[in-house]
CSV table of N, CA and C in Angstrom, one decimal:
chain,number,residue,atom,x,y,z
O,729,MET,N,80.8,-35.7,169.7
O,729,MET,CA,80.5,-36.7,168.7
O,729,MET,C,79.6,-37.8,169.4
O,730,ALA,N,78.7,-38.3,168.6
O,730,ALA,CA,77.8,-39.4,169.0
O,730,ALA,C,78.0,-40.6,168.2
O,731,ILE,N,78.1,-41.8,168.8
O,731,ILE,CA,78.3,-43.0,168.1
O,731,ILE,C,77.2,-44.0,168.5
O,732,GLY,N,76.4,-44.5,167.5
O,732,GLY,CA,75.4,-45.5,167.8
O,732,GLY,C,75.9,-46.9,167.7
O,733,ARG,N,75.5,-47.8,168.5
O,733,ARG,CA,76.0,-49.1,168.5
O,733,ARG,C,74.9,-50.2,168.2
O,734,ASP,N,75.3,-51.4,167.9
O,734,ASP,CA,74.4,-52.5,167.7
O,734,ASP,C,73.6,-52.8,168.9
O,735,ARG,N,74.1,-52.6,170.1
O,735,ARG,CA,73.4,-52.9,171.3
O,735,ARG,C,72.2,-52.0,171.6
O,736,GLY,N,72.1,-50.9,170.9
O,736,GLY,CA,71.0,-49.9,171.1
O,736,GLY,C,71.4,-48.7,171.9
O,737,ASP,N,72.7,-48.7,172.3
O,737,ASP,CA,73.2,-47.5,173.1
O,737,ASP,C,73.9,-46.5,172.2
O,738,VAL,N,74.1,-45.3,172.8
O,738,VAL,CA,74.8,-44.3,172.1
O,738,VAL,C,76.0,-43.7,173.0
O,739,ILE,N,77.1,-43.7,172.4
O,739,ILE,CA,78.3,-43.1,173.1
O,739,ILE,C,78.5,-41.7,172.8
O,740,LEU,N,78.5,-40.8,173.8
O,740,LEU,CA,78.8,-39.4,173.6
O,740,LEU,C,80.2,-39.1,173.9
O,741,TRP,N,81.0,-38.6,173.0
O,741,TRP,CA,82.4,-38.4,173.2
O,741,TRP,C,82.8,-37.0,173.0
O,742,ASP,N,83.6,-36.4,173.9
O,742,ASP,CA,84.1,-35.1,173.7
O,742,ASP,C,85.4,-35.1,172.9
O,743,ILE,N,85.4,-34.7,171.7
O,743,ILE,CA,86.6,-34.8,170.8
O,743,ILE,C,87.7,-33.9,171.3
O,744,GLN,N,87.4,-32.7,171.7
O,744,GLN,CA,88.4,-31.7,172.1
O,744,GLN,C,89.1,-32.2,173.4
O,745,GLN,N,88.4,-32.7,174.4
O,745,GLN,CA,89.0,-33.2,175.6
O,745,GLN,C,89.4,-34.7,175.5
O,746,LYS,N,89.1,-35.3,174.4
O,746,LYS,CA,89.4,-36.7,174.2
O,746,LYS,C,89.0,-37.6,175.4
O,747,LYS,N,87.6,-37.5,175.7
O,747,LYS,CA,87.1,-38.3,176.8
O,747,LYS,C,85.7,-38.6,176.6
O,748,LEU,N,85.3,-39.7,177.2
O,748,LEU,CA,83.9,-40.1,177.2
O,748,LEU,C,83.0,-39.2,178.1
O,749,MET,N,81.9,-38.7,177.5
O,749,MET,CA,81.0,-37.8,178.3
O,749,MET,C,80.0,-38.7,179.0
O,750,ARG,N,79.3,-39.5,178.2
O,750,ARG,CA,78.3,-40.4,178.8
O,750,ARG,C,77.8,-41.4,177.8
O,751,ILE,N,77.2,-42.4,178.2
O,751,ILE,CA,76.5,-43.4,177.4
O,751,ILE,C,75.0,-43.4,177.6
O,752,ILE,N,74.3,-43.3,176.5
O,752,ILE,CA,72.8,-43.2,176.6
O,752,ILE,C,72.3,-44.6,176.2
O,753,TYR,N,71.4,-45.1,177.1
O,753,TYR,CA,70.8,-46.4,176.9
O,753,TYR,C,69.3,-46.2,176.7
O,754,GLY,N,68.7,-47.0,175.8
O,754,GLY,CA,67.3,-46.9,175.6
O,754,GLY,C,66.7,-47.7,174.5
O,755,HIS,N,67.4,-47.7,173.4
O,755,HIS,CA,66.9,-48.5,172.2
O,755,HIS,C,67.1,-50.0,172.5
O,756,GLN,N,66.2,-50.8,172.0
O,756,GLN,CA,66.3,-52.3,172.1
O,756,GLN,C,67.0,-53.0,171.0
O,757,SER,N,67.5,-52.2,170.0
O,757,SER,CA,68.1,-52.8,168.9
O,757,SER,C,69.1,-51.8,168.3
O,758,THR,N,69.8,-52.1,167.2
O,758,THR,CA,70.8,-51.3,166.6
O,758,THR,C,70.3,-49.9,166.3
O,759,VAL,N,71.2,-48.9,166.6
O,759,VAL,CA,70.9,-47.5,166.3
O,759,VAL,C,71.3,-47.3,164.9
O,760,THR,N,70.4,-46.8,164.1
O,760,THR,CA,70.6,-46.7,162.6
O,760,THR,C,71.0,-45.3,162.2
O,761,ASP,N,70.6,-44.2,163.0
O,761,ASP,CA,71.0,-42.9,162.6
O,761,ASP,C,71.0,-42.0,163.8
O,762,ILE,N,71.8,-40.9,163.7
O,762,ILE,CA,72.0,-40.0,164.9
O,762,ILE,C,72.1,-38.6,164.3
O,763,GLN,N,71.5,-37.6,164.9
O,763,GLN,CA,71.7,-36.2,164.5
O,763,GLN,C,71.5,-35.3,165.7
O,764,PHE,N,72.3,-34.3,165.8
O,764,PHE,CA,72.2,-33.2,166.8
O,764,PHE,C,71.2,-32.2,166.2
O,765,ASN,N,70.5,-31.5,167.0
O,765,ASN,CA,69.7,-30.3,166.6
O,765,ASN,C,70.7,-29.2,166.3
O,766,PRO,N,70.2,-28.1,165.6
O,766,PRO,CA,71.1,-27.0,165.3
O,766,PRO,C,71.9,-26.4,166.5
O,767,SER,N,71.3,-26.4,167.7
O,767,SER,CA,72.0,-25.8,168.8
O,767,SER,C,72.8,-26.9,169.6
O,768,SER,N,72.7,-28.1,169.2
O,768,SER,CA,73.4,-29.2,169.8
O,768,SER,C,73.0,-29.5,171.3
O,769,THR,N,71.7,-29.1,171.6
O,769,THR,CA,71.2,-29.4,172.9
O,769,THR,C,70.3,-30.6,172.9
O,770,LEU,N,69.9,-31.1,171.7
O,770,LEU,CA,69.1,-32.3,171.6
O,770,LEU,C,69.8,-33.3,170.7
O,771,LEU,N,69.5,-34.6,170.9
O,771,LEU,CA,70.1,-35.6,170.0
O,771,LEU,C,68.9,-36.5,169.6
O,772,LEU,N,68.8,-36.7,168.3
O,772,LEU,CA,67.8,-37.6,167.7
O,772,LEU,C,68.5,-38.9,167.3
O,773,THR,N,67.9,-40.0,167.8
O,773,THR,CA,68.4,-41.3,167.4
O,773,THR,C,67.3,-42.1,166.8
O,774,THR,N,67.6,-43.0,165.8
O,774,THR,CA,66.6,-43.9,165.3
O,774,THR,C,67.2,-45.3,165.4
O,775,SER,N,66.3,-46.3,165.3
O,775,SER,CA,66.7,-47.6,165.6
O,775,SER,C,65.9,-48.7,164.9
O,776,ARG,N,66.5,-49.9,164.8
O,776,ARG,CA,65.8,-51.0,164.3
O,776,ARG,C,64.6,-51.5,165.2
O,777,ASP,N,64.6,-51.0,166.4
O,777,ASP,CA,63.5,-51.3,167.3
O,777,ASP,C,62.2,-50.6,167.0
O,778,GLY,N,62.1,-49.8,165.9
O,778,GLY,CA,60.9,-49.2,165.4
O,778,GLY,C,60.7,-47.8,166.1
O,779,THR,N,61.6,-47.3,166.8
O,779,THR,CA,61.4,-46.0,167.4
O,779,THR,C,62.5,-45.0,167.0
O,780,ALA,N,62.2,-43.7,167.2
O,780,ALA,CA,63.1,-42.6,167.2
O,780,ALA,C,63.0,-42.0,168.6
O,781,ARG,N,64.1,-41.5,169.0
O,781,ARG,CA,64.1,-40.9,170.4
O,781,ARG,C,64.8,-39.5,170.3
O,782,ILE,N,64.2,-38.6,171.0
O,782,ILE,CA,64.8,-37.2,171.2
O,782,ILE,C,65.3,-37.1,172.6
O,783,TRP,N,66.6,-37.0,172.7
O,783,TRP,CA,67.3,-36.9,174.0
O,783,TRP,C,67.7,-35.5,174.4
O,784,ASP,N,67.4,-35.0,175.6
O,784,ASP,CA,67.9,-33.7,176.1
O,784,ASP,C,69.3,-33.8,176.6
O,785,LEU,N,70.2,-33.2,175.9
O,785,LEU,CA,71.6,-33.4,176.3
O,785,LEU,C,72.0,-32.4,177.4
O,786,LYS,N,71.2,-31.5,177.8
O,786,LYS,CA,71.5,-30.6,178.9
O,786,LYS,C,71.1,-31.2,180.2
O,787,ASP,N,70.2,-32.2,180.2
O,787,ASP,CA,69.7,-32.8,181.5
O,787,ASP,C,69.6,-34.3,181.3
O,788,SER,N,70.6,-35.0,181.7
O,788,SER,CA,70.7,-36.5,181.6
O,788,SER,C,69.6,-37.2,182.4
O,789,ARG,N,68.9,-36.5,183.3
O,789,ARG,CA,67.9,-37.2,184.1
O,789,ARG,C,66.5,-37.2,183.4
O,790,LYS,N,66.4,-36.4,182.3
O,790,LYS,CA,65.1,-36.4,181.6
O,790,LYS,C,65.0,-37.6,180.7
O,791,LEU,N,63.9,-38.2,180.7
O,791,LEU,CA,63.6,-39.3,179.8
O,791,LEU,C,63.5,-38.8,178.3
O,792,PRO,N,63.8,-39.6,177.4
O,792,PRO,CA,63.7,-39.1,176.0
O,792,PRO,C,62.2,-39.0,175.5
O,793,ILE,N,62.0,-38.3,174.5
O,793,ILE,CA,60.7,-38.3,173.8
O,793,ILE,C,60.8,-39.5,172.9
O,794,ILE,N,59.9,-40.4,173.0
O,794,ILE,CA,59.9,-41.6,172.2
O,794,ILE,C,58.8,-41.5,171.1
O,795,LEU,N,59.3,-41.6,169.8
O,795,LEU,CA,58.4,-41.5,168.6
O,795,LEU,C,58.3,-42.9,168.1
O,796,ASP,N,57.1,-43.5,168.3
O,796,ASP,CA,56.9,-44.9,168.0
O,796,ASP,C,55.8,-45.3,167.1
O,797,ASP,N,55.5,-44.4,166.1
O,797,ASP,CA,54.4,-44.6,165.2
O,797,ASP,C,54.8,-45.4,164.0
O,798,HIS,N,56.0,-45.7,163.7
O,798,HIS,CA,56.4,-46.5,162.6
O,798,HIS,C,56.1,-48.0,162.9
O,799,ASP,N,55.8,-48.7,161.9
O,799,ASP,CA,55.5,-50.1,162.0
O,799,ASP,C,56.7,-51.0,161.7
O,800,ASP,N,57.8,-50.5,161.5
O,800,ASP,CA,59.0,-51.2,161.1
O,800,ASP,C,60.2,-50.5,161.6
O,801,TRP,N,61.4,-50.9,161.2
O,801,TRP,CA,62.6,-50.2,161.5
O,801,TRP,C,62.5,-48.7,161.2
O,802,VAL,N,63.2,-47.9,162.0
O,802,VAL,CA,63.3,-46.5,161.6
O,802,VAL,C,64.7,-46.3,161.1
O,803,PHE,N,64.9,-46.1,159.8
O,803,PHE,CA,66.2,-46.0,159.2
O,803,PHE,C,66.9,-44.7,159.4
O,804,THR,N,66.2,-43.6,159.3
O,804,THR,CA,66.8,-42.3,159.3
O,804,THR,C,66.0,-41.3,160.0
O,805,GLY,N,66.6,-40.2,160.5
O,805,GLY,CA,65.9,-39.1,161.1
O,805,GLY,C,66.7,-37.9,161.0
O,806,SER,N,66.0,-36.7,161.0
O,806,SER,CA,66.7,-35.5,160.9
O,806,SER,C,65.9,-34.3,161.5
O,807,PHE,N,66.6,-33.4,162.1
O,807,PHE,CA,65.9,-32.1,162.5
O,807,PHE,C,65.8,-31.2,161.3
O,808,ASN,N,64.7,-30.4,161.3
O,808,ASN,CA,64.6,-29.4,160.2
O,808,ASN,C,65.6,-28.3,160.5
O,809,LEU,N,65.7,-27.3,159.6
O,809,LEU,CA,66.7,-26.3,159.8
O,809,LEU,C,66.5,-25.5,161.1
O,810,SER,N,65.3,-25.2,161.5
O,810,SER,CA,65.1,-24.4,162.7
O,810,SER,C,65.1,-25.3,163.9
O,811,GLY,N,65.1,-26.6,163.8
O,811,GLY,CA,65.2,-27.5,165.0
O,811,GLY,C,64.0,-27.7,165.7
O,812,ASP,N,62.8,-27.2,165.2
O,812,ASP,CA,61.6,-27.4,165.9
O,812,ASP,C,60.7,-28.6,165.4
O,813,GLN,N,61.2,-29.3,164.4
O,813,GLN,CA,60.6,-30.5,164.0
O,813,GLN,C,61.6,-31.6,163.6
O,814,VAL,N,61.1,-32.8,163.7
O,814,VAL,CA,61.9,-34.0,163.4
O,814,VAL,C,61.2,-34.7,162.2
O,815,ILE,N,62.0,-35.2,161.3
O,815,ILE,CA,61.5,-36.0,160.2
O,815,ILE,C,62.1,-37.4,160.3
O,816,THR,N,61.3,-38.4,160.2
O,816,THR,CA,61.8,-39.8,160.3
O,816,THR,C,61.3,-40.6,159.1
O,817,GLY,N,62.2,-41.6,158.7
O,817,GLY,CA,61.8,-42.5,157.6
O,817,GLY,C,62.0,-43.9,158.1
O,818,GLY,N,61.0,-44.8,157.7
O,818,GLY,CA,61.1,-46.1,158.2
O,818,GLY,C,60.9,-47.2,157.2
O,819,GLY,N,61.1,-48.4,157.6
O,819,GLY,CA,60.9,-49.6,156.7
O,819,GLY,C,59.4,-49.8,156.4
O,820,ASP,N,58.5,-49.1,157.0
O,820,ASP,CA,57.1,-49.2,156.7
O,820,ASP,C,56.7,-48.3,155.5
O,821,ASP,N,57.7,-47.7,154.8
O,821,ASP,CA,57.5,-46.9,153.7
O,821,ASP,C,56.8,-45.6,154.0
O,822,TYR,N,56.9,-45.1,155.2
O,822,TYR,CA,56.4,-43.8,155.6
O,822,TYR,C,57.5,-42.8,156.0
O,823,ILE,N,57.2,-41.6,155.7
O,823,ILE,CA,58.1,-40.5,156.2
O,823,ILE,C,57.1,-39.7,157.2
O,824,ARG,N,57.6,-39.5,158.4
O,824,ARG,CA,56.7,-38.9,159.4
O,824,ARG,C,57.4,-37.6,159.9
O,825,THR,N,56.6,-36.6,160.2
O,825,THR,CA,57.2,-35.4,160.9
O,825,THR,C,56.6,-35.3,162.3
O,826,TRP,N,57.4,-34.7,163.1
O,826,TRP,CA,57.1,-34.6,164.5
O,826,TRP,C,57.5,-33.3,165.1
O,827,PRO,N,56.7,-32.6,165.9
O,827,PRO,CA,57.2,-31.4,166.6
O,827,PRO,C,58.1,-31.9,167.7
O,828,VAL,N,59.1,-31.0,168.0
O,828,VAL,CA,60.0,-31.3,169.1
O,828,VAL,C,59.5,-30.9,170.5
O,829,ASP,N,58.4,-30.1,170.5
O,829,ASP,CA,57.8,-29.6,171.7
O,829,ASP,C,57.2,-30.8,172.6
O,830,PRO,N,57.7,-31.0,173.8
O,830,PRO,CA,57.2,-32.1,174.6
O,830,PRO,C,55.7,-31.9,175.0
O,831,GLN,N,55.2,-30.6,175.0
O,831,GLN,CA,53.8,-30.4,175.3
O,831,GLN,C,52.9,-31.1,174.3
O,832,PHE,N,53.3,-31.1,173.0
O,832,PHE,CA,52.5,-31.8,172.0
O,832,PHE,C,52.3,-33.3,172.4
O,833,PHE,N,53.3,-33.9,172.9
O,833,PHE,CA,53.2,-35.4,173.2
O,833,PHE,C,52.4,-35.5,174.5
O,834,ALA,N,52.6,-34.6,175.4
O,834,ALA,CA,51.8,-34.6,176.7
O,834,ALA,C,50.3,-34.5,176.4
O,835,ASN,N,49.9,-33.7,175.4
O,835,ASN,CA,48.5,-33.5,175.0
O,835,ASN,C,48.0,-34.8,174.3
O,836,ARG,N,48.8,-35.6,173.6
O,836,ARG,CA,48.4,-36.8,173.0
O,836,ARG,C,48.0,-37.8,174.0
O,837,ILE,N,48.5,-37.8,175.2
O,837,ILE,CA,48.2,-38.8,176.2
O,837,ILE,C,46.9,-38.4,176.8
């Protein structure tokens, strides 16, 4: 289970073992939405800080992919059914789609 907080962090909790797995830090404001990809290996978070982030749950050392093209709060986000794209909606009245492939973002740089 993942719980987003006003501080911008996300608590990952193992329900079966009833213990804290880890806390993810990165957003600068309230986390507004959270979703796991279909295989539960990635976590999408959205925030009032104007970003969405894709976290690799298999490797806590990896930095998240930061999606920052919205000009206002990012209210919601979701993986598509196959898990290879993310859809975000923000206060800027735009819905954006993003590939999950990190190589796409490397090529943008």
